[in-house]
């Protein structure tokens, strides 16, 4: 094949490859890696699209990062699990209104050997005090995610100031899946959301150590980014998603998402959460 | 814009050329006009190539003046040059010719016909599709000649056209040169090959050490050189 | 992880759509980079201007731009709060193409400059005697350097296809939209979910090997076109 012919063919292929994409209505949702990793979006979004024809594109980051992305106007909707941060976001004028969507819980996972001897303890704060006292290895996400912020809140309730200089406390700055892998490899404790825990393909050695404490409750909220602050925000489509998610259909879809028969999330829109 | 009618006669008027301050040519004066082939004869390093390059407007003289038909022409539209080791473009033989033909603005069938004709003239008709750089030395020299002819020149400069060729190749190149001269193109050729000069030249410019030592019709130079240096060169005794 | 799981993976259309997206993004980036880099390289090779040598040194250094740095810079530029925010390009495929084009252009430009400069040294007398204008001259040199330029483009493609930092940051790794082979491998590995990551890793390896194989073939053809003939019966090659 002559050189010229080869170039012509390549040009045609490139032209065909960049054929006009249909202008689908779409929104960008900034959410968290734990929500993404749980597989919830893979379950929900096709249902929403079938209902409304709107494409939902999810950028999954840590909670802090997701809220920053929304502040910059790079997303239409933000969907995270850190109530205090979310309310601050709305108070600052970046969001229209915060609505609760669903909850799950965190649990403390750890190695079967349980070096701090806290398996089955009901009081999470007491358990974490024991871990610190024993200097048992503990993996933290360290990435300003909702999980990380919840973990820090518990440490402060325990009256402890953990920093990365403590050798037993490992802040890795990564997502939930990576944190579980690391904790498993290091035989360390780790705080995780139930969704990621259930979706995690266990190859390792973690098991639930402490669960059920009210302080481990993890509430998810959804907010439309303010079109006043960012006029380009897709208000109608974004609101459609929020309405669907907090309405009967979305709430049922959330409840219907299970792994091994167990639900990962519990819908609670319309409650004062 | 049509090319100017002619570049002849070419006149060198006390031309000097320095490289890095050192004179390579000095006090060169002669006139080239449209009769038969003029041969620049002389030992290696005499400055013959430099004269060709100046006549081709590839460089400007340091001293003196050159004129083409009494103009200071920089555009060498009716002049073509074949360098000592011609560089083949990294394309086929035919594509090389097409590139040199480009200015002629022929349509595709006319161009193809001209390419075929030129290849025929230099004996490369069955090499048209071969990569030019895979040709032998003699074949490349002949392609270089065809390329120069593609420019439809009035004057053809050649720098040592047979210096790096074996006798058979040299012979075929010489035959082509004879045909070119016969077709009315003015040939100006630099060589140190006495035999070639004898057979082809109408006029001789004998150059040695950057000076024009002797200028005479060929017959006169070869039978009775006017200078001692000329005589020594013809005997093969010239020691510089 | 058994051979069955692997085989299932290869039959999954999502895997092939990820592969297709990666290749089309990197190919588009190379096309854009070539559009800019080829003329730029020729310009640098053939023109003289003050600061030219510095420009050449900087261009060569830019070949080693860290992808995450490019990603961060383009992210800041394209964010709605950034100077080019009105274009709305963040988290799109176009942004990924732009980022990779930024990575690849210095490679193509620098290699083009070298190739054109080498050829110009060789062709200088002939092309000057033809009294060609600058465009015709550049065009002739670029065409004659075509084999080296194609290998430069392939080198650029290899770099683009293998990087993860730039496309991750500007693309957002959105499922079904801006997720490439490399970002998927990073994501699945961090989830501890290896079959898809390994399958994609193998395909990526094949792409890289394929590209390098092509480079070798084209380089050989280029040598033949240069007149370097490698088969020597005396040496039994």
JSON list of N, CA and C in Angstrom, two decimals, chain A residues 1 3-4 7 10 13-14 17-18 21 28 36-37 42 56-61 69 71-75 174-179 181 200-201 230 232, chain C residues 24 27-28 31 75-76 78-82 85 90-94 143 146-147 150 171-175 177 179 187-194 218 221:
[
{"chain": "A", "resi": 1, "resn": "UNK", "atom": "N", "xyz": [0.87, -1.20, 0.00]},
{"chain": "A", "resi": 1, "resn": "UNK", "atom": "CA", "xyz": [0.00, 0.00, 0.00]},
{"chain": "A", "resi": 1, "resn": "UNK", "atom": "C", "xyz": [0.89, 1.23, 0.00]},
{"chain": "A", "resi": 3, "resn": "UNK", "atom": "N", "xyz": [2.40, 4.96, 0.43]},
{"chain": "A", "resi": 3, "resn": "UNK", "atom": "CA", "xyz": [2.40, 5.85, 1.59]},
{"chain": "A", "resi": 3, "resn": "UNK", "atom": "C", "xyz": [1.21, 6.79, 1.56]},
{"chain": "A", "resi": 4, "resn": "UNK", "atom": "N", "xyz": [0.97, 7.36, 0.39]},
{"chain": "A", "resi": 4, "resn": "UNK", "atom": "CA", "xyz": [-0.13, 8.33, 0.28]},
{"chain": "A", "resi": 4, "resn": "UNK", "atom": "C", "xyz": [-1.46, 7.69, 0.60]},
{"chain": "A", "resi": 7, "resn": "UNK", "atom": "N", "xyz": [-1.96, 7.26, 4.32]},
{"chain": "A", "resi": 7, "resn": "UNK", "atom": "CA", "xyz": [-2.31, 8.48, 5.04]},
{"chain": "A", "resi": 7, "resn": "UNK", "atom": "C", "xyz": [-3.77, 8.83, 4.81]},
{"chain": "A", "resi": 10, "resn": "UNK", "atom": "N", "xyz": [-6.01, 6.62, 6.92]},
{"chain": "A", "resi": 10, "resn": "UNK", "atom": "CA", "xyz": [-5.96, 7.01, 8.32]},
{"chain": "A", "resi": 10, "resn": "UNK", "atom": "C", "xyz": [-6.81, 8.24, 8.57]},
{"chain": "A", "resi": 13, "resn": "UNK", "atom": "N", "xyz": [-10.40, 7.29, 8.66]},
{"chain": "A", "resi": 13, "resn": "UNK", "atom": "CA", "xyz": [-10.77, 6.60, 9.90]},
{"chain": "A", "resi": 13, "resn": "UNK", "atom": "C", "xyz": [-10.96, 7.62, 11.02]},
{"chain": "A", "resi": 14, "resn": "UNK", "atom": "N", "xyz": [-10.03, 8.56, 11.10]},
{"chain": "A", "resi": 14, "resn": "UNK", "atom": "CA", "xyz": [-10.13, 9.57, 12.16]},
{"chain": "A", "resi": 14, "resn": "UNK", "atom": "C", "xyz": [-11.40, 10.40, 12.02]},
{"chain": "A", "resi": 17, "resn": "UNK", "atom": "N", "xyz": [-14.26, 8.38, 13.13]},
{"chain": "A", "resi": 17, "resn": "UNK", "atom": "CA", "xyz": [-14.26, 8.16, 14.57]},
{"chain": "A", "resi": 17, "resn": "UNK", "atom": "C", "xyz": [-14.80, 9.37, 15.33]},
{"chain": "A", "resi": 18, "resn": "UNK", "atom": "N", "xyz": [-14.59, 10.54, 14.76]},
{"chain": "A", "resi": 18, "resn": "UNK", "atom": "CA", "xyz": [-15.08, 11.71, 15.47]},
{"chain": "A", "resi": 18, "resn": "UNK", "atom": "C", "xyz": [-16.41, 12.19, 14.89]},
{"chain": "A", "resi": 21, "resn": "UNK", "atom": "N", "xyz": [-21.42, 13.39, 17.79]},
{"chain": "A", "resi": 21, "resn": "UNK", "atom": "CA", "xyz": [-22.12, 12.70, 18.86]},
{"chain": "A", "resi": 21, "resn": "UNK", "atom": "C", "xyz": [-23.51, 13.31, 18.99]},
{"chain": "A", "resi": 28, "resn": "UNK", "atom": "N", "xyz": [-23.77, 16.71, 35.09]},
{"chain": "A", "resi": 28, "resn": "UNK", "atom": "CA", "xyz": [-22.57, 16.23, 35.74]},
{"chain": "A", "resi": 28, "resn": "UNK", "atom": "C", "xyz": [-22.80, 16.24, 37.24]},
{"chain": "A", "resi": 36, "resn": "UNK", "atom": "N", "xyz": [-19.52, 5.53, 44.36]},
{"chain": "A", "resi": 36, "resn": "UNK", "atom": "CA", "xyz": [-19.24, 4.95, 43.04]},
{"chain": "A", "resi": 36, "resn": "UNK", "atom": "C", "xyz": [-18.82, 3.50, 43.18]},
{"chain": "A", "resi": 37, "resn": "UNK", "atom": "N", "xyz": [-17.88, 3.24, 44.10]},
{"chain": "A", "resi": 37, "resn": "UNK", "atom": "CA", "xyz": [-17.35, 1.89, 44.23]},
{"chain": "A", "resi": 37, "resn": "UNK", "atom": "C", "xyz": [-18.40, 0.90, 44.70]},
{"chain": "A", "resi": 42, "resn": "UNK", "atom": "N", "xyz": [-24.25, 2.39, 38.95]},
{"chain": "A", "resi": 42, "resn": "UNK", "atom": "CA", "xyz": [-24.49, 1.45, 37.87]},
{"chain": "A", "resi": 42, "resn": "UNK", "atom": "C", "xyz": [-25.91, 0.92, 37.89]},
{"chain": "A", "resi": 56, "resn": "UNK", "atom": "N", "xyz": [-26.54, 10.83, 33.06]},
{"chain": "A", "resi": 56, "resn": "UNK", "atom": "CA", "xyz": [-25.90, 11.37, 34.26]},
{"chain": "A", "resi": 56, "resn": "UNK", "atom": "C", "xyz": [-24.43, 10.96, 34.25]},
{"chain": "A", "resi": 57, "resn": "UNK", "atom": "N", "xyz": [-23.55, 11.95, 34.25]},
{"chain": "A", "resi": 57, "resn": "UNK", "atom": "CA", "xyz": [-22.11, 11.65, 34.28]},
{"chain": "A", "resi": 57, "resn": "UNK", "atom": "C", "xyz": [-21.62, 11.91, 35.69]},
{"chain": "A", "resi": 58, "resn": "UNK", "atom": "N", "xyz": [-20.99, 10.90, 36.26]},
{"chain": "A", "resi": 58, "resn": "UNK", "atom": "CA", "xyz": [-20.56, 11.01, 37.65]},
{"chain": "A", "resi": 58, "resn": "UNK", "atom": "C", "xyz": [-19.05, 11.15, 37.72]},
{"chain": "A", "resi": 59, "resn": "UNK", "atom": "N", "xyz": [-18.61, 12.24, 38.34]},
{"chain": "A", "resi": 59, "resn": "UNK", "atom": "CA", "xyz": [-17.19, 12.37, 38.65]},
{"chain": "A", "resi": 59, "resn": "UNK", "atom": "C", "xyz": [-17.02, 12.02, 40.11]},
{"chain": "A", "resi": 60, "resn": "UNK", "atom": "N", "xyz": [-16.28, 10.93, 40.37]},
{"chain": "A", "resi": 60, "resn": "UNK", "atom": "CA", "xyz": [-16.19, 10.42, 41.74]},
{"chain": "A", "resi": 60, "resn": "UNK", "atom": "C", "xyz": [-14.89, 10.88, 42.38]},
{"chain": "A", "resi": 61, "resn": "UNK", "atom": "N", "xyz": [-15.03, 11.62, 43.49]},
{"chain": "A", "resi": 61, "resn": "UNK", "atom": "CA", "xyz": [-13.84, 12.12, 44.19]},
{"chain": "A", "resi": 61, "resn": "UNK", "atom": "C", "xyz": [-14.09, 11.97, 45.67]},
{"chain": "A", "resi": 69, "resn": "UNK", "atom": "N", "xyz": [-15.25, 20.93, 43.65]},
{"chain": "A", "resi": 69, "resn": "UNK", "atom": "CA", "xyz": [-15.60, 20.90, 42.24]},
{"chain": "A", "resi": 69, "resn": "UNK", "atom": "C", "xyz": [-16.91, 21.64, 42.00]},
{"chain": "A", "resi": 71, "resn": "UNK", "atom": "N", "xyz": [-18.21, 23.94, 43.96]},
{"chain": "A", "resi": 71, "resn": "UNK", "atom": "CA", "xyz": [-17.98, 25.37, 44.23]},
{"chain": "A", "resi": 71, "resn": "UNK", "atom": "C", "xyz": [-17.45, 26.08, 43.00]},
{"chain": "A", "resi": 72, "resn": "UNK", "atom": "N", "xyz": [-16.58, 25.37, 42.28]},
{"chain": "A", "resi": 72, "resn": "UNK", "atom": "CA", "xyz": [-15.98, 25.98, 41.08]},
{"chain": "A", "resi": 72, "resn": "UNK", "atom": "C", "xyz": [-16.96, 26.01, 39.93]},
{"chain": "A", "resi": 73, "resn": "UNK", "atom": "N", "xyz": [-18.10, 25.34, 40.10]},
{"chain": "A", "resi": 73, "resn": "UNK", "atom": "CA", "xyz": [-19.07, 25.33, 39.03]},
{"chain": "A", "resi": 73, "resn": "UNK", "atom": "C", "xyz": [-18.81, 24.26, 37.99]},
{"chain": "A", "resi": 74, "resn": "UNK", "atom": "N", "xyz": [-17.93, 23.30, 38.30]},
{"chain": "A", "resi": 74, "resn": "UNK", "atom": "CA", "xyz": [-17.62, 22.26, 37.33]},
{"chain": "A", "resi": 74, "resn": "UNK", "atom": "C", "xyz": [-18.60, 21.09, 37.41]},
{"chain": "A", "resi": 75, "resn": "UNK", "atom": "N", "xyz": [-19.61, 21.18, 38.27]},
{"chain": "A", "resi": 75, "resn": "UNK", "atom": "CA", "xyz": [-20.63, 20.14, 38.33]},
{"chain": "A", "resi": 75, "resn": "UNK", "atom": "C", "xyz": [-21.99, 20.82, 38.44]},
{"chain": "A", "resi": 174, "resn": "UNK", "atom": "N", "xyz": [-6.09, 8.00, 49.73]},
{"chain": "A", "resi": 174, "resn": "UNK", "atom": "CA", "xyz": [-6.71, 7.32, 48.59]},
{"chain": "A", "resi": 174, "resn": "UNK", "atom": "C", "xyz": [-8.15, 6.93, 48.89]},
{"chain": "A", "resi": 175, "resn": "UNK", "atom": "N", "xyz": [-8.76, 6.28, 47.94]},
{"chain": "A", "resi": 175, "resn": "UNK", "atom": "CA", "xyz": [-10.18, 5.91, 48.05]},
{"chain": "A", "resi": 175, "resn": "UNK", "atom": "C", "xyz": [-10.40, 4.72, 48.97]},
{"chain": "A", "resi": 176, "resn": "UNK", "atom": "N", "xyz": [-11.71, 4.39, 49.14]},
{"chain": "A", "resi": 176, "resn": "UNK", "atom": "CA", "xyz": [-12.08, 3.37, 50.12]},
{"chain": "A", "resi": 176, "resn": "UNK", "atom": "C", "xyz": [-11.55, 2.00, 49.74]},
{"chain": "A", "resi": 177, "resn": "UNK", "atom": "N", "xyz": [-11.65, 1.66, 48.47]},
{"chain": "A", "resi": 177, "resn": "UNK", "atom": "CA", "xyz": [-11.18, 0.35, 48.04]},
{"chain": "A", "resi": 177, "resn": "UNK", "atom": "C", "xyz": [-9.69, 0.18, 48.31]},
{"chain": "A", "resi": 178, "resn": "UNK", "atom": "N", "xyz": [-8.93, 1.23, 47.98]},
{"chain": "A", "resi": 178, "resn": "UNK", "atom": "CA", "xyz": [-7.49, 1.17, 48.23]},
{"chain": "A", "resi": 178, "resn": "UNK", "atom": "C", "xyz": [-7.21, 1.04, 49.71]},
{"chain": "A", "resi": 179, "resn": "UNK", "atom": "N", "xyz": [-8.00, 1.77, 50.53]},
{"chain": "A", "resi": 179, "resn": "UNK", "atom": "CA", "xyz": [-7.80, 1.72, 51.98]},
{"chain": "A", "resi": 179, "resn": "UNK", "atom": "C", "xyz": [-8.04, 0.32, 52.51]},
{"chain": "A", "resi": 181, "resn": "UNK", "atom": "N", "xyz": [-7.75, -2.49, 50.80]},
{"chain": "A", "resi": 181, "resn": "UNK", "atom": "CA", "xyz": [-6.63, -3.33, 50.37]},
{"chain": "A", "resi": 181, "resn": "UNK", "atom": "C", "xyz": [-5.42, -3.14, 51.27]},
{"chain": "A", "resi": 200, "resn": "UNK", "atom": "N", "xyz": [-16.85, -4.90, 48.24]},
{"chain": "A", "resi": 200, "resn": "UNK", "atom": "CA", "xyz": [-15.42, -5.18, 48.12]},
{"chain": "A", "resi": 200, "resn": "UNK", "atom": "C", "xyz": [-15.18, -6.66, 47.86]},
{"chain": "A", "resi": 201, "resn": "UNK", "atom": "N", "xyz": [-14.35, -6.94, 46.89]},
{"chain": "A", "resi": 201, "resn": "UNK", "atom": "CA", "xyz": [-14.03, -8.34, 46.63]},
{"chain": "A", "resi": 201, "resn": "UNK", "atom": "C", "xyz": [-12.98, -8.76, 47.62]},
{"chain": "A", "resi": 230, "resn": "UNK", "atom": "N", "xyz": [-23.51, 30.20, 39.44]},
{"chain": "A", "resi": 230, "resn": "UNK", "atom": "CA", "xyz": [-22.97, 29.63, 38.20]},
{"chain": "A", "resi": 230, "resn": "UNK", "atom": "C", "xyz": [-24.08, 29.49, 37.18]},
{"chain": "A", "resi": 232, "resn": "UNK", "atom": "N", "xyz": [-24.40, 28.74, 34.20]},
{"chain": "A", "resi": 232, "resn": "UNK", "atom": "CA", "xyz": [-24.41, 27.69, 33.19]},
{"chain": "A", "resi": 232, "resn": "UNK", "atom": "C", "xyz": [-24.96, 26.37, 33.73]},
{"chain": "C", "resi": 24, "resn": "UNK", "atom": "N", "xyz": [-9.13, 6.03, 20.36]},
{"chain": "C", "resi": 24, "resn": "UNK", "atom": "CA", "xyz": [-9.59, 7.18, 19.58]},
{"chain": "C", "resi": 24, "resn": "UNK", "atom": "C", "xyz": [-9.11, 8.48, 20.21]},
{"chain": "C", "resi": 27, "resn": "UNK", "atom": "N", "xyz": [-5.33, 8.69, 19.37]},
{"chain": "C", "resi": 27, "resn": "UNK", "atom": "CA", "xyz": [-5.14, 8.95, 17.93]},
{"chain": "C", "resi": 27, "resn": "UNK", "atom": "C", "xyz": [-5.49, 10.40, 17.60]},
{"chain": "C", "resi": 28, "resn": "UNK", "atom": "N", "xyz": [-6.61, 10.88, 18.13]},
{"chain": "C", "resi": 28, "resn": "UNK", "atom": "CA", "xyz": [-6.99, 12.27, 17.87]},
{"chain": "C", "resi": 28, "resn": "UNK", "atom": "C", "xyz": [-5.94, 13.22, 18.41]},
{"chain": "C", "resi": 31, "resn": "UNK", "atom": "N", "xyz": [-3.11, 13.34, 16.08]},
{"chain": "C", "resi": 31, "resn": "UNK", "atom": "CA", "xyz": [-3.45, 14.10, 14.87]},
{"chain": "C", "resi": 31, "resn": "UNK", "atom": "C", "xyz": [-3.31, 15.60, 15.12]},
{"chain": "C", "resi": 75, "resn": "UNK", "atom": "N", "xyz": [-6.61, 21.39, 33.70]},
{"chain": "C", "resi": 75, "resn": "UNK", "atom": "CA", "xyz": [-7.76, 21.41, 34.61]},
{"chain": "C", "resi": 75, "resn": "UNK", "atom": "C", "xyz": [-8.02, 22.82, 35.10]},
{"chain": "C", "resi": 76, "resn": "UNK", "atom": "N", "xyz": [-6.97, 23.50, 35.55]},
{"chain": "C", "resi": 76, "resn": "UNK", "atom": "CA", "xyz": [-7.14, 24.86, 36.06]},
{"chain": "C", "resi": 76, "resn": "UNK", "atom": "C", "xyz": [-7.59, 25.81, 34.95]},
{"chain": "C", "resi": 78, "resn": "UNK", "atom": "N", "xyz": [-9.41, 24.91, 32.23]},
{"chain": "C", "resi": 78, "resn": "UNK", "atom": "CA", "xyz": [-10.73, 24.59, 31.69]},
{"chain": "C", "resi": 78, "resn": "UNK", "atom": "C", "xyz": [-11.84, 24.63, 32.73]},
{"chain": "C", "resi": 79, "resn": "UNK", "atom": "N", "xyz": [-11.49, 24.66, 34.02]},
{"chain": "C", "resi": 79, "resn": "UNK", "atom": "CA", "xyz": [-12.52, 24.71, 35.05]},
{"chain": "C", "resi": 79, "resn": "UNK", "atom": "C", "xyz": [-13.42, 25.92, 34.83]},
{"chain": "C", "resi": 80, "resn": "UNK", "atom": "N", "xyz": [-14.67, 25.78, 35.21]},
{"chain": "C", "resi": 80, "resn": "UNK", "atom": "CA", "xyz": [-15.60, 26.89, 35.03]},
{"chain": "C", "resi": 80, "resn": "UNK", "atom": "C", "xyz": [-15.12, 28.16, 35.72]},
{"chain": "C", "resi": 81, "resn": "UNK", "atom": "N", "xyz": [-14.35, 27.98, 36.77]},
{"chain": "C", "resi": 81, "resn": "UNK", "atom": "CA", "xyz": [-13.80, 29.13, 37.47]},
{"chain": "C", "resi": 81, "resn": "UNK", "atom": "C", "xyz": [-12.47, 29.56, 36.88]},
{"chain": "C", "resi": 82, "resn": "UNK", "atom": "N", "xyz": [-12.05, 28.91, 35.81]},
{"chain": "C", "resi": 82, "resn": "UNK", "atom": "CA", "xyz": [-10.77, 29.25, 35.21]},
{"chain": "C", "resi": 82, "resn": "UNK", "atom": "C", "xyz": [-10.98, 30.12, 33.98]},
{"chain": "C", "resi": 85, "resn": "UNK", "atom": "N", "xyz": [-13.15, 28.69, 31.21]},
{"chain": "C", "resi": 85, "resn": "UNK", "atom": "CA", "xyz": [-14.32, 27.96, 31.71]},
{"chain": "C", "resi": 85, "resn": "UNK", "atom": "C", "xyz": [-15.54, 28.07, 30.82]},
{"chain": "C", "resi": 90, "resn": "UNK", "atom": "N", "xyz": [-14.28, 20.98, 30.65]},
{"chain": "C", "resi": 90, "resn": "UNK", "atom": "CA", "xyz": [-13.75, 20.10, 31.67]},
{"chain": "C", "resi": 90, "resn": "UNK", "atom": "C", "xyz": [-14.59, 18.82, 31.76]},
{"chain": "C", "resi": 91, "resn": "UNK", "atom": "N", "xyz": [-13.92, 17.72, 32.05]},
{"chain": "C", "resi": 91, "resn": "UNK", "atom": "CA", "xyz": [-14.58, 16.42, 32.16]},
{"chain": "C", "resi": 91, "resn": "UNK", "atom": "C", "xyz": [-15.20, 15.97, 30.85]},
{"chain": "C", "resi": 92, "resn": "UNK", "atom": "N", "xyz": [-14.63, 16.37, 29.73]},
{"chain": "C", "resi": 92, "resn": "UNK", "atom": "CA", "xyz": [-15.11, 15.88, 28.43]},
{"chain": "C", "resi": 92, "resn": "UNK", "atom": "C", "xyz": [-13.97, 15.18, 27.69]},
{"chain": "C", "resi": 93, "resn": "UNK", "atom": "N", "xyz": [-14.35, 14.49, 26.63]},
{"chain": "C", "resi": 93, "resn": "UNK", "atom": "CA", "xyz": [-13.34, 13.82, 25.81]},
{"chain": "C", "resi": 93, "resn": "UNK", "atom": "C", "xyz": [-12.43, 14.84, 25.13]},
{"chain": "C", "resi": 94, "resn": "UNK", "atom": "N", "xyz": [-13.02, 15.98, 24.75]},
{"chain": "C", "resi": 94, "resn": "UNK", "atom": "CA", "xyz": [-12.21, 17.00, 24.10]},
{"chain": "C", "resi": 94, "resn": "UNK", "atom": "C", "xyz": [-11.09, 17.45, 25.01]},
{"chain": "C", "resi": 143, "resn": "UNK", "atom": "N", "xyz": [8.16, 15.86, 3.38]},
{"chain": "C", "resi": 143, "resn": "UNK", "atom": "CA", "xyz": [7.76, 14.64, 2.68]},
{"chain": "C", "resi": 143, "resn": "UNK", "atom": "C", "xyz": [8.92, 13.65, 2.64]},
{"chain": "C", "resi": 146, "resn": "UNK", "atom": "N", "xyz": [9.37, 11.56, 5.67]},
{"chain": "C", "resi": 146, "resn": "UNK", "atom": "CA", "xyz": [8.11, 10.99, 6.11]},
{"chain": "C", "resi": 146, "resn": "UNK", "atom": "C", "xyz": [8.26, 9.75, 7.00]},
{"chain": "C", "resi": 147, "resn": "UNK", "atom": "N", "xyz": [9.23, 8.91, 6.73]},
{"chain": "C", "resi": 147, "resn": "UNK", "atom": "CA", "xyz": [9.36, 7.71, 7.56]},
{"chain": "C", "resi": 147, "resn": "UNK", "atom": "C", "xyz": [9.76, 8.08, 8.98]},
{"chain": "C", "resi": 150, "resn": "UNK", "atom": "N", "xyz": [6.72, 9.57, 10.68]},
{"chain": "C", "resi": 150, "resn": "UNK", "atom": "CA", "xyz": [5.73, 8.59, 11.10]},
{"chain": "C", "resi": 150, "resn": "UNK", "atom": "C", "xyz": [6.19, 7.91, 12.39]},
{"chain": "C", "resi": 171, "resn": "UNK", "atom": "N", "xyz": [-10.35, 14.41, 32.62]},
{"chain": "C", "resi": 171, "resn": "UNK", "atom": "CA", "xyz": [-11.51, 13.66, 32.14]},
{"chain": "C", "resi": 171, "resn": "UNK", "atom": "C", "xyz": [-12.46, 13.27, 33.25]},
{"chain": "C", "resi": 172, "resn": "UNK", "atom": "N", "xyz": [-11.92, 13.16, 34.49]},
{"chain": "C", "resi": 172, "resn": "UNK", "atom": "CA", "xyz": [-12.78, 12.82, 35.61]},
{"chain": "C", "resi": 172, "resn": "UNK", "atom": "C", "xyz": [-13.11, 11.34, 35.70]},
{"chain": "C", "resi": 173, "resn": "UNK", "atom": "N", "xyz": [-12.55, 10.53, 34.81]},
{"chain": "C", "resi": 173, "resn": "UNK", "atom": "CA", "xyz": [-12.76, 9.08, 34.87]},
{"chain": "C", "resi": 173, "resn": "UNK", "atom": "C", "xyz": [-14.24, 8.71, 34.98]},
{"chain": "C", "resi": 174, "resn": "UNK", "atom": "N", "xyz": [-15.07, 9.35, 34.17]},
{"chain": "C", "resi": 174, "resn": "UNK", "atom": "CA", "xyz": [-16.52, 9.13, 34.24]},
{"chain": "C", "resi": 174, "resn": "UNK", "atom": "C", "xyz": [-16.88, 7.82, 33.56]},
{"chain": "C", "resi": 175, "resn": "UNK", "atom": "N", "xyz": [-17.62, 6.98, 34.29]},
{"chain": "C", "resi": 175, "resn": "UNK", "atom": "CA", "xyz": [-18.01, 5.68, 33.79]},
{"chain": "C", "resi": 175, "resn": "UNK", "atom": "C", "xyz": [-18.75, 5.81, 32.47]},
{"chain": "C", "resi": 177, "resn": "UNK", "atom": "N", "xyz": [-17.91, 7.21, 29.79]},
{"chain": "C", "resi": 177, "resn": "UNK", "atom": "CA", "xyz": [-17.75, 8.46, 29.05]},
{"chain": "C", "resi": 177, "resn": "UNK", "atom": "C", "xyz": [-16.30, 8.89, 28.89]},
{"chain": "C", "resi": 179, "resn": "UNK", "atom": "N", "xyz": [-13.67, 7.18, 30.58]},
{"chain": "C", "resi": 179, "resn": "UNK", "atom": "CA", "xyz": [-12.85, 6.17, 31.23]},
{"chain": "C", "resi": 179, "resn": "UNK", "atom": "C", "xyz": [-12.02, 5.45, 30.17]},
{"chain": "C", "resi": 187, "resn": "UNK", "atom": "N", "xyz": [-8.35, 2.61, 38.53]},
{"chain": "C", "resi": 187, "resn": "UNK", "atom": "CA", "xyz": [-9.54, 2.53, 39.37]},
{"chain": "C", "resi": 187, "resn": "UNK", "atom": "C", "xyz": [-9.77, 1.11, 39.88]},
{"chain": "C", "resi": 188, "resn": "UNK", "atom": "N", "xyz": [-9.76, 0.14, 38.97]},
{"chain": "C", "resi": 188, "resn": "UNK", "atom": "CA", "xyz": [-10.08, -1.22, 39.37]},
{"chain": "C", "resi": 188, "resn": "UNK", "atom": "C", "xyz": [-9.04, -1.76, 40.35]},
{"chain": "C", "resi": 189, "resn": "UNK", "atom": "N", "xyz": [-7.79, -1.37, 40.14]},
{"chain": "C", "resi": 189, "resn": "UNK", "atom": "CA", "xyz": [-6.76, -1.82, 41.07]},
{"chain": "C", "resi": 189, "resn": "UNK", "atom": "C", "xyz": [-7.01, -1.24, 42.45]},
{"chain": "C", "resi": 190, "resn": "UNK", "atom": "N", "xyz": [-7.41, 0.03, 42.51]},
{"chain": "C", "resi": 190, "resn": "UNK", "atom": "CA", "xyz": [-7.63, 0.63, 43.82]},
{"chain": "C", "resi": 190, "resn": "UNK", "atom": "C", "xyz": [-8.85, 0.01, 44.50]},
{"chain": "C", "resi": 191, "resn": "UNK", "atom": "N", "xyz": [-9.75, -0.56, 43.69]},
{"chain": "C", "resi": 191, "resn": "UNK", "atom": "CA", "xyz": [-10.90, -1.24, 44.29]},
{"chain": "C", "resi": 191, "resn": "UNK", "atom": "C", "xyz": [-10.58, -2.67, 44.67]},
{"chain": "C", "resi": 192, "resn": "UNK", "atom": "N", "xyz": [-9.40, -3.11, 44.26]},
{"chain": "C", "resi": 192, "resn": "UNK", "atom": "CA", "xyz": [-9.05, -4.50, 44.54]},
{"chain": "C", "resi": 192, "resn": "UNK", "atom": "C", "xyz": [-9.72, -5.45, 43.58]},
{"chain": "C", "resi": 193, "resn": "UNK", "atom": "N", "xyz": [-10.17, -4.91, 42.43]},
{"chain": "C", "resi": 193, "resn": "UNK", "atom": "CA", "xyz": [-10.96, -5.68, 41.48]},
{"chain": "C", "resi": 193, "resn": "UNK", "atom": "C", "xyz": [-10.10, -5.98, 40.27]},
{"chain": "C", "resi": 194, "resn": "UNK", "atom": "N", "xyz": [-9.40, -7.10, 40.28]},
{"chain": "C", "resi": 194, "resn": "UNK", "atom": "CA", "xyz": [-8.32, -7.26, 39.31]},
{"chain": "C", "resi": 194, "resn": "UNK", "atom": "C", "xyz": [-8.62, -7.80, 37.92]},
{"chain": "C", "resi": 218, "resn": "UNK", "atom": "N", "xyz": [8.53, 0.30, 9.87]},
{"chain": "C", "resi": 218, "resn": "UNK", "atom": "CA", "xyz": [8.61, 1.56, 9.12]},
{"chain": "C", "resi": 218, "resn": "UNK", "atom": "C", "xyz": [10.05, 2.06, 9.05]},
{"chain": "C", "resi": 221, "resn": "UNK", "atom": "N", "xyz": [11.68, 0.16, 6.29]},
{"chain": "C", "resi": 221, "resn": "UNK", "atom": "CA", "xyz": [11.28, 0.65, 4.97]},
{"chain": "C", "resi": 221, "resn": "UNK", "atom": "C", "xyz": [11.94, 1.98, 4.68]}
]
